[in-house]
Amino acid sequence: MLRAAGAAAGAAGIGVGTTALASPASAAGSAFAHPGLLHTRTDLDRMAAKVKAGARPYTAGFGKLTANRHAQSGWRANPQATVYRGAGSPQNYAVLYNDIHAAYQNALRYHVSGETAHADTAVAILNAWSAKLTSVQGSADRFLAAGLYGYQFANAAELVRGHGDFALGRAQEVMRNVFYPLSDSFLSDHNGAVVTNYWPNWDLTAIACVLATGIFCDDHAVVDRAVEYFKHGDGMGSVKHAIPVVHEDGLGEWVEAGRDQGHSLLGVGLMGTVCEMAWNQGIDLYGYDDSRFLKGAQYVAKWSLGGGVPYTANTRKKGAIGGWSGSETATEAAGVDPAMTRPVWAMIANHYTKRRGLSASHVTRAAAKVAPEGGGGDYGPNSGGYDQLGFGTLAFTRDRGPVEATPSVSPSGAASGGGVRPQGGVSASASPAAGRDLAATGAEDLVGWAAAAGVSAVAGGVLLLRRRDRVRRGGAE
């Protein structure tokens, strides 16, 4: 188990030899690195090594995982042939998202602990659904269901794709034939509505599902579709429509802040998910357009923490093409509840401050406030608490290291150059440094462990992850 060549963490005796999972493929002939959605082999090895060494804040993050009822090996799936979401249908979509989160959490727990019962449980859940699920239906909300649960299903499946009992081909067919068509259709015609009828998070669920499908199924054209839409799509979820204004102070105005806080947090979490999955295949959306996403995330973090932010009046057209039409204008950022949380910040903060060496003071404050991040089931019983897979304190906390250069993509589609390895998607600097005590290196991450330990004030409220490099200014659910 955990046979990543050359990784000191993998050689540290984490997990007793088992046959539950074969070495995941970064195989010859594979168009993409696997595992390679939200987590690479390097990431999984790092989590396991840090937890085994008792390093903070990983242990706190792992504690959140093991305490979650979905992460237990006794979980049993309840697959349905048709999943409905939206008014006018027998809604049963909660069954799907609970089972997907159970599969993901058990798979992640396996990779950290080596307990094969959790891998077996994840496989059993995913196999049960791929054997039965044939469609997602309902109101317009069916597009949300396809996007959210499609990208999540792919991420859970990616973690067990090397398991001898996992029905990989069947899982790929579910992605291609059930989840992907709805998401692709939404990006093409937006349910027959004018293109601005739906706020950014609708597009972003679809982009996440399309990108996850392309990577999971090794389909270059599908990946290209998601990347192109992120950069240049007509809908409100493309990066320049979701963040239409960059102010002189470097904050990028998040357009959905004119709607409400919850959906803005959802949108930032989804855009971060898209950027992370792309990065792990050598595609730098995090840095696209002078790190525009960082500026938008900084805006939402500051606003959500109770800080004042500017907002440019935004009027969007609504209605159906050839049918009812109207418009709606948002004139200011909505009110916020600083206690509202979603597990979205650790991934974003660690990318920009640890991989890139950029300042992200508002984002790191938000990450510290909510650490250790939990996952589905820790943020309420309703669907909003399951929109992100979570556990970012465990999964995305990184040691400081040399700043990683922008990845590039070779003609074959694999990541190459720029400090990003062709397979695995992250540079060696993301792994624990050779010869260093793992617990000691983990303690360097003040953002995560300070919050986990109940430290509420760090350097007067300004967290200590600043680097000399600064972000350059310029330019529904």
PDB file of N, CA, C and O in Angstrom, residues 69 119 334 445:
ATOM      1  N   ARG A  69     -20.148  10.462  11.061  1.00  0.00           N
ATOM      2  CA  ARG A  69     -20.897   9.200  10.945  1.00  0.00           C
ATOM      3  C   ARG A  69     -20.785   8.599   9.553  1.00  0.00           C
ATOM      4  O   ARG A  69     -20.952   7.377   9.376  1.00  0.00           O
ATOM      5  N   ALA A 119     -11.810   1.003   2.675  1.00  0.00           N
ATOM      6  CA  ALA A 119     -11.742   0.912   1.215  1.00  0.00           C
ATOM      7  C   ALA A 119     -12.848   0.015   0.694  1.00  0.00           C
ATOM      8  O   ALA A 119     -13.511   0.333  -0.306  1.00  0.00           O
ATOM      9  N   ALA A 334     -24.714  41.890   0.093  1.00  0.00           N
ATOM     10  CA  ALA A 334     -25.715  41.505   1.080  1.00  0.00           C
ATOM     11  C   ALA A 334     -25.110  41.460   2.478  1.00  0.00           C
ATOM     12  O   ALA A 334     -23.886  41.437   2.655  1.00  0.00           O
ATOM     13  N   ASP A 445       2.584  24.971  10.370  1.00  0.00           N
ATOM     14  CA  ASP A 445       1.375  25.507   9.763  1.00  0.00           C
ATOM     15  C   ASP A 445       0.507  26.186  10.813  1.00  0.00           C
ATOM     16  O   ASP A 445      -0.402  25.604  11.354  1.00  0.00           O
TER      17      ASP A 445
END
